[in-house]
Amino acid sequence: ERFDAEHAMQCKYGGFDLRRHDRIRDMLAEMVDGVSYDVQIEPPLQPLTGERLQNSANKKPEARLDFTARGFWQRGELAFFDVRVFNPFAKTHLNKKLESAFGRNETSKKTEYNERVINIEHGSFTPVVLSAFGGFGRETSKFISTLISKISERHDLQLSSVANYIRTKI
């Protein structure tokens, strides 16, 4: 196909989607590392040992999430995060409201990982869903707001300055 802006936003084979995802994952993990501890990028999930999960759950032995952090949501708790960057102008989203597209992407991630993280890893799971053109889903909004508050408090900075910095970086 002809390489234009539309193709670059859709193409998974050219690596653009993967590089954008990895940059956001790494940036968020680094920011979270400043306010939590034991942050790891792509740690393997514990292997399943006969546990029964929903059919839609990811049961692969090599399953991984994008990053983990201890103490982000609750003291001592291991929080798991998985990033998805999607194009709201892709054919699958064109006839949907943007809010619906975010919701479907968050639900898709939760269906795949939430049960395994809660029952096997004994942690919490947060899908981090962003549009390639800006904006993010409801759960991501809560995550970003909490991150902003924690950074602001840790470094004694104004919330608005931290929020502007993070949103600009994303």
PDB file of C-alpha atoms in Angstrom:
ATOM      1  CA  GLU A   1       0.000   0.000   0.000  1.00  0.00           C
ATOM      2  CA  ARG A   2       0.930   3.624  -0.400  1.00  0.00           C
ATOM      3  CA  PHE A   3       2.694   4.915   2.708  1.00  0.00           C
ATOM      4  CA  ASP A   4       0.820   7.940   4.010  1.00  0.00           C
ATOM      5  CA  ALA A   5      -0.314   9.197   7.440  1.00  0.00           C
ATOM      6  CA  GLU A   6      -3.352   6.889   7.456  1.00  0.00           C
ATOM      7  CA  HIS A   7      -1.205   3.840   6.653  1.00  0.00           C
ATOM      8  CA  ALA A   8       1.338   4.778   9.349  1.00  0.00           C
ATOM      9  CA  MET A   9      -1.415   4.961  11.983  1.00  0.00           C
ATOM     10  CA  GLN A  10      -2.832   1.546  11.027  1.00  0.00           C
ATOM     11  CA  CYS A  11       0.220  -0.492  10.070  1.00  0.00           C
ATOM     12  CA  LYS A  12       1.512  -2.951  12.625  1.00  0.00           C
ATOM     13  CA  TYR A  13       4.116  -4.328  10.221  1.00  0.00           C
ATOM     14  CA  GLY A  14       6.118  -1.129   9.861  1.00  0.00           C
ATOM     15  CA  GLY A  15       6.706  -1.055  13.597  1.00  0.00           C
ATOM     16  CA  PHE A  16       5.171   2.400  14.130  1.00  0.00           C
ATOM     17  CA  ASP A  17       2.402   1.083  16.361  1.00  0.00           C
ATOM     18  CA  LEU A  18       4.817  -1.045  18.384  1.00  0.00           C
ATOM     19  CA  ARG A  19       7.365   1.748  18.856  1.00  0.00           C
ATOM     20  CA  ARG A  20       4.660   4.203  19.958  1.00  0.00           C
ATOM     21  CA  HIS A  21       3.333   1.612  22.421  1.00  0.00           C
ATOM     22  CA  ASP A  22       6.800   0.851  23.811  1.00  0.00           C
ATOM     23  CA  ARG A  23       7.685   4.538  24.229  1.00  0.00           C
ATOM     24  CA  ILE A  24       4.480   5.176  26.182  1.00  0.00           C
ATOM     25  CA  ARG A  25       4.961   2.007  28.273  1.00  0.00           C
ATOM     26  CA  ASP A  26       8.535   2.966  29.140  1.00  0.00           C
ATOM     27  CA  MET A  27       7.651   6.588  29.902  1.00  0.00           C
ATOM     28  CA  LEU A  28       4.746   5.639  32.194  1.00  0.00           C
ATOM     29  CA  ALA A  29       6.786   2.942  33.956  1.00  0.00           C
ATOM     30  CA  GLU A  30       9.563   5.467  34.595  1.00  0.00           C
ATOM     31  CA  MET A  31       7.100   7.989  36.044  1.00  0.00           C
ATOM     32  CA  VAL A  32       5.458   5.325  38.210  1.00  0.00           C
ATOM     33  CA  ASP A  33       8.912   4.237  39.401  1.00  0.00           C
ATOM     34  CA  GLY A  34       9.299   7.684  40.955  1.00  0.00           C
ATOM     35  CA  VAL A  35       6.253   7.185  43.203  1.00  0.00           C
ATOM     36  CA  SER A  36       6.119   3.401  43.695  1.00  0.00           C
ATOM     37  CA  TYR A  37       8.696   0.681  44.049  1.00  0.00           C
ATOM     38  CA  ASP A  38       9.643  -2.619  42.450  1.00  0.00           C
ATOM     39  CA  VAL A  39       8.607  -1.397  38.980  1.00  0.00           C
ATOM     40  CA  GLN A  40       9.253  -3.976  36.273  1.00  0.00           C
ATOM     41  CA  ILE A  41       8.696  -3.838  32.533  1.00  0.00           C
ATOM     42  CA  GLU A  42       7.090  -6.919  30.962  1.00  0.00           C
ATOM     43  CA  PRO A  43       7.473  -9.291  33.906  1.00  0.00           C
ATOM     44  CA  PRO A  44       6.192 -12.796  33.137  1.00  0.00           C
ATOM     45  CA  LEU A  45       2.981 -13.832  34.831  1.00  0.00           C
ATOM     46  CA  GLN A  46       3.068 -16.861  37.113  1.00  0.00           C
ATOM     47  CA  PRO A  47       2.420 -20.098  35.245  1.00  0.00           C
ATOM     48  CA  LEU A  48      -0.990 -21.676  35.587  1.00  0.00           C
ATOM     49  CA  THR A  49      -1.072 -24.898  37.558  1.00  0.00           C
ATOM     50  CA  GLY A  50      -4.500 -26.248  36.732  1.00  0.00           C
ATOM     51  CA  GLU A  51      -6.521 -23.174  37.704  1.00  0.00           C
ATOM     52  CA  ARG A  52      -9.710 -22.669  35.726  1.00  0.00           C
ATOM     53  CA  LEU A  53     -10.156 -19.269  34.137  1.00  0.00           C
ATOM     54  CA  GLN A  54     -12.797 -17.908  31.770  1.00  0.00           C
ATOM     55  CA  ASN A  55     -12.434 -19.003  28.164  1.00  0.00           C
ATOM     56  CA  SER A  56     -11.586 -15.429  27.193  1.00  0.00           C
ATOM     57  CA  ALA A  57      -8.743 -15.139  29.744  1.00  0.00           C
ATOM     58  CA  ASN A  58      -5.142 -15.256  28.570  1.00  0.00           C
ATOM     59  CA  LYS A  59      -3.871 -18.677  29.657  1.00  0.00           C
ATOM     60  CA  LYS A  60      -0.616 -18.675  27.705  1.00  0.00           C
ATOM     61  CA  PRO A  61       2.438 -19.718  29.723  1.00  0.00           C
ATOM     62  CA  GLU A  62       4.448 -16.812  28.272  1.00  0.00           C
ATOM     63  CA  ALA A  63       1.761 -14.194  29.119  1.00  0.00           C
ATOM     64  CA  ARG A  64       3.099 -10.797  30.175  1.00  0.00           C
ATOM     65  CA  LEU A  65       1.697  -7.411  30.977  1.00  0.00           C
ATOM     66  CA  ASP A  66       3.451  -4.163  30.138  1.00  0.00           C
ATOM     67  CA  PHE A  67       4.598  -3.160  33.619  1.00  0.00           C
ATOM     68  CA  THR A  68       4.024  -3.712  37.305  1.00  0.00           C
ATOM     69  CA  ALA A  69       4.507  -1.509  40.350  1.00  0.00           C
ATOM     70  CA  ARG A  70       4.199  -2.258  44.021  1.00  0.00           C
ATOM     71  CA  GLY A  71       2.301   0.250  46.130  1.00  0.00           C
ATOM     72  CA  PHE A  72       0.761   2.358  43.365  1.00  0.00           C
ATOM     73  CA  TRP A  73      -2.929   1.860  44.225  1.00  0.00           C
ATOM     74  CA  GLN A  74      -2.560   0.443  47.730  1.00  0.00           C
ATOM     75  CA  ARG A  75       0.340   0.079  50.087  1.00  0.00           C
ATOM     76  CA  GLY A  76       2.218  -3.168  49.358  1.00  0.00           C
ATOM     77  CA  GLU A  77      -0.163  -4.283  46.566  1.00  0.00           C
ATOM     78  CA  LEU A  78       1.269  -5.313  43.212  1.00  0.00           C
ATOM     79  CA  ALA A  79      -0.446  -3.366  40.435  1.00  0.00           C
ATOM     80  CA  PHE A  80      -0.334  -4.609  36.834  1.00  0.00           C
ATOM     81  CA  PHE A  81      -0.734  -2.273  33.856  1.00  0.00           C
ATOM     82  CA  ASP A  82      -1.159  -2.998  30.160  1.00  0.00           C
ATOM     83  CA  VAL A  83      -0.978  -0.278  27.499  1.00  0.00           C
ATOM     84  CA  ARG A  84      -3.046  -0.135  24.320  1.00  0.00           C
ATOM     85  CA  VAL A  85      -2.771   2.673  21.783  1.00  0.00           C
ATOM     86  CA  PHE A  86      -5.554   2.590  19.211  1.00  0.00           C
ATOM     87  CA  ASN A  87      -6.532   4.609  16.166  1.00  0.00           C
ATOM     88  CA  PRO A  88     -10.079   5.941  16.608  1.00  0.00           C
ATOM     89  CA  PHE A  89     -10.301   6.399  12.831  1.00  0.00           C
ATOM     90  CA  ALA A  90      -9.715   2.705  12.108  1.00  0.00           C
ATOM     91  CA  LYS A  91     -12.614   1.001  10.325  1.00  0.00           C
ATOM     92  CA  THR A  92     -13.617  -0.907  13.478  1.00  0.00           C
ATOM     93  CA  HIS A  93     -14.157   2.351  15.393  1.00  0.00           C
ATOM     94  CA  LEU A  94     -15.464   4.719  12.704  1.00  0.00           C
ATOM     95  CA  ASN A  95     -19.177   4.302  13.422  1.00  0.00           C
ATOM     96  CA  LYS A  96     -18.729   4.333  17.196  1.00  0.00           C
ATOM     97  CA  LYS A  97     -18.588   7.182  19.670  1.00  0.00           C
ATOM     98  CA  LEU A  98     -15.084   7.808  20.974  1.00  0.00           C
ATOM     99  CA  GLU A  99     -16.170   7.036  24.536  1.00  0.00           C
ATOM    100  CA  SER A 100     -17.490   3.674  23.329  1.00  0.00           C
ATOM    101  CA  ALA A 101     -14.203   2.875  21.556  1.00  0.00           C
ATOM    102  CA  PHE A 102     -12.256   3.577  24.746  1.00  0.00           C
ATOM    103  CA  GLY A 103     -14.686   1.439  26.752  1.00  0.00           C
ATOM    104  CA  ARG A 104     -14.475  -1.478  24.332  1.00  0.00           C
ATOM    105  CA  ASN A 105     -10.673  -1.409  24.419  1.00  0.00           C
ATOM    106  CA  GLU A 106     -10.607  -1.276  28.229  1.00  0.00           C
ATOM    107  CA  THR A 107     -13.134  -4.105  28.475  1.00  0.00           C
ATOM    108  CA  SER A 108     -11.124  -6.189  26.010  1.00  0.00           C
ATOM    109  CA  LYS A 109      -7.986  -5.862  28.141  1.00  0.00           C
ATOM    110  CA  LYS A 110      -9.866  -6.586  31.376  1.00  0.00           C
ATOM    111  CA  THR A 111     -11.508  -9.665  29.855  1.00  0.00           C
ATOM    112  CA  GLU A 112      -8.101 -10.968  28.840  1.00  0.00           C
ATOM    113  CA  TYR A 113      -6.151 -10.293  32.049  1.00  0.00           C
ATOM    114  CA  ASN A 114      -8.230  -9.172  35.044  1.00  0.00           C
ATOM    115  CA  GLU A 115      -9.245 -12.618  36.334  1.00  0.00           C
ATOM    116  CA  ARG A 116      -5.717 -14.006  36.021  1.00  0.00           C
ATOM    117  CA  VAL A 117      -4.143 -11.021  37.779  1.00  0.00           C
ATOM    118  CA  ILE A 118      -6.641 -11.063  40.642  1.00  0.00           C
ATOM    119  CA  ASN A 119      -6.789 -14.841  41.216  1.00  0.00           C
ATOM    120  CA  ILE A 120      -3.280 -15.987  40.308  1.00  0.00           C
ATOM    121  CA  GLU A 121      -1.062 -12.911  40.812  1.00  0.00           C
ATOM    122  CA  HIS A 122      -3.143 -11.539  43.715  1.00  0.00           C
ATOM    123  CA  GLY A 123      -2.786  -7.996  42.419  1.00  0.00           C
ATOM    124  CA  SER A 124      -4.840  -5.364  40.648  1.00  0.00           C
ATOM    125  CA  PHE A 125      -5.094  -4.775  36.914  1.00  0.00           C
ATOM    126  CA  THR A 126      -5.461  -1.458  35.098  1.00  0.00           C
ATOM    127  CA  PRO A 127      -5.779  -1.188  31.326  1.00  0.00           C
ATOM    128  CA  VAL A 128      -4.046   1.950  30.037  1.00  0.00           C
ATOM    129  CA  VAL A 129      -5.935   2.795  26.836  1.00  0.00           C
ATOM    130  CA  LEU A 130      -4.919   5.814  24.787  1.00  0.00           C
ATOM    131  CA  SER A 131      -5.977   7.177  21.431  1.00  0.00           C
ATOM    132  CA  ALA A 132      -3.205   7.699  18.900  1.00  0.00           C
ATOM    133  CA  PHE A 133      -4.582  11.241  18.488  1.00  0.00           C
ATOM    134  CA  GLY A 134      -4.773  12.119  22.177  1.00  0.00           C
ATOM    135  CA  GLY A 135      -7.182  11.330  24.941  1.00  0.00           C
ATOM    136  CA  PHE A 136      -7.605   8.281  27.101  1.00  0.00           C
ATOM    137  CA  GLY A 137     -10.183   5.968  28.606  1.00  0.00           C
ATOM    138  CA  ARG A 138     -11.998   6.223  31.937  1.00  0.00           C
ATOM    139  CA  GLU A 139      -9.656   3.875  33.824  1.00  0.00           C
ATOM    140  CA  THR A 140      -6.612   5.498  32.264  1.00  0.00           C
ATOM    141  CA  SER A 141      -7.922   8.869  33.371  1.00  0.00           C
ATOM    142  CA  LYS A 142      -8.045   7.603  36.980  1.00  0.00           C
ATOM    143  CA  PHE A 143      -4.529   6.186  36.620  1.00  0.00           C
ATOM    144  CA  ILE A 144      -3.144   9.459  35.191  1.00  0.00           C
ATOM    145  CA  SER A 145      -4.895  11.540  37.892  1.00  0.00           C
ATOM    146  CA  THR A 146      -3.449   9.352  40.642  1.00  0.00           C
ATOM    147  CA  LEU A 147      -0.001   9.504  39.052  1.00  0.00           C
ATOM    148  CA  ILE A 148      -0.219  13.305  38.845  1.00  0.00           C
ATOM    149  CA  SER A 149      -1.226  13.537  42.515  1.00  0.00           C
ATOM    150  CA  LYS A 150       1.547  11.219  43.663  1.00  0.00           C
ATOM    151  CA  ILE A 151       4.253  13.034  41.666  1.00  0.00           C
ATOM    152  CA  SER A 152       2.964  16.419  42.830  1.00  0.00           C
ATOM    153  CA  GLU A 153       3.021  15.327  46.466  1.00  0.00           C
ATOM    154  CA  ARG A 154       6.389  13.546  46.255  1.00  0.00           C
ATOM    155  CA  HIS A 155       8.189  16.516  44.659  1.00  0.00           C
ATOM    156  CA  ASP A 156       6.095  19.323  46.214  1.00  0.00           C
ATOM    157  CA  LEU A 157       4.979  20.615  42.806  1.00  0.00           C
ATOM    158  CA  GLN A 158       1.710  22.216  41.730  1.00  0.00           C
ATOM    159  CA  LEU A 159      -0.843  19.704  40.426  1.00  0.00           C
ATOM    160  CA  SER A 160      -1.458  21.823  37.321  1.00  0.00           C
ATOM    161  CA  SER A 161       2.246  21.868  36.412  1.00  0.00           C
ATOM    162  CA  VAL A 162       2.583  18.116  36.806  1.00  0.00           C
ATOM    163  CA  ALA A 163      -0.650  17.501  34.876  1.00  0.00           C
ATOM    164  CA  ASN A 164       0.513  19.728  32.028  1.00  0.00           C
ATOM    165  CA  TYR A 165       3.895  17.990  31.900  1.00  0.00           C
ATOM    166  CA  ILE A 166       2.462  14.460  31.868  1.00  0.00           C
ATOM    167  CA  ARG A 167      -0.283  15.197  29.354  1.00  0.00           C
ATOM    168  CA  THR A 168       2.239  16.908  27.077  1.00  0.00           C
ATOM    169  CA  LYS A 169       4.613  13.932  27.306  1.00  0.00           C
ATOM    170  CA  ILE A 170       1.807  11.507  26.448  1.00  0.00           C
TER     171      ILE A 170
END
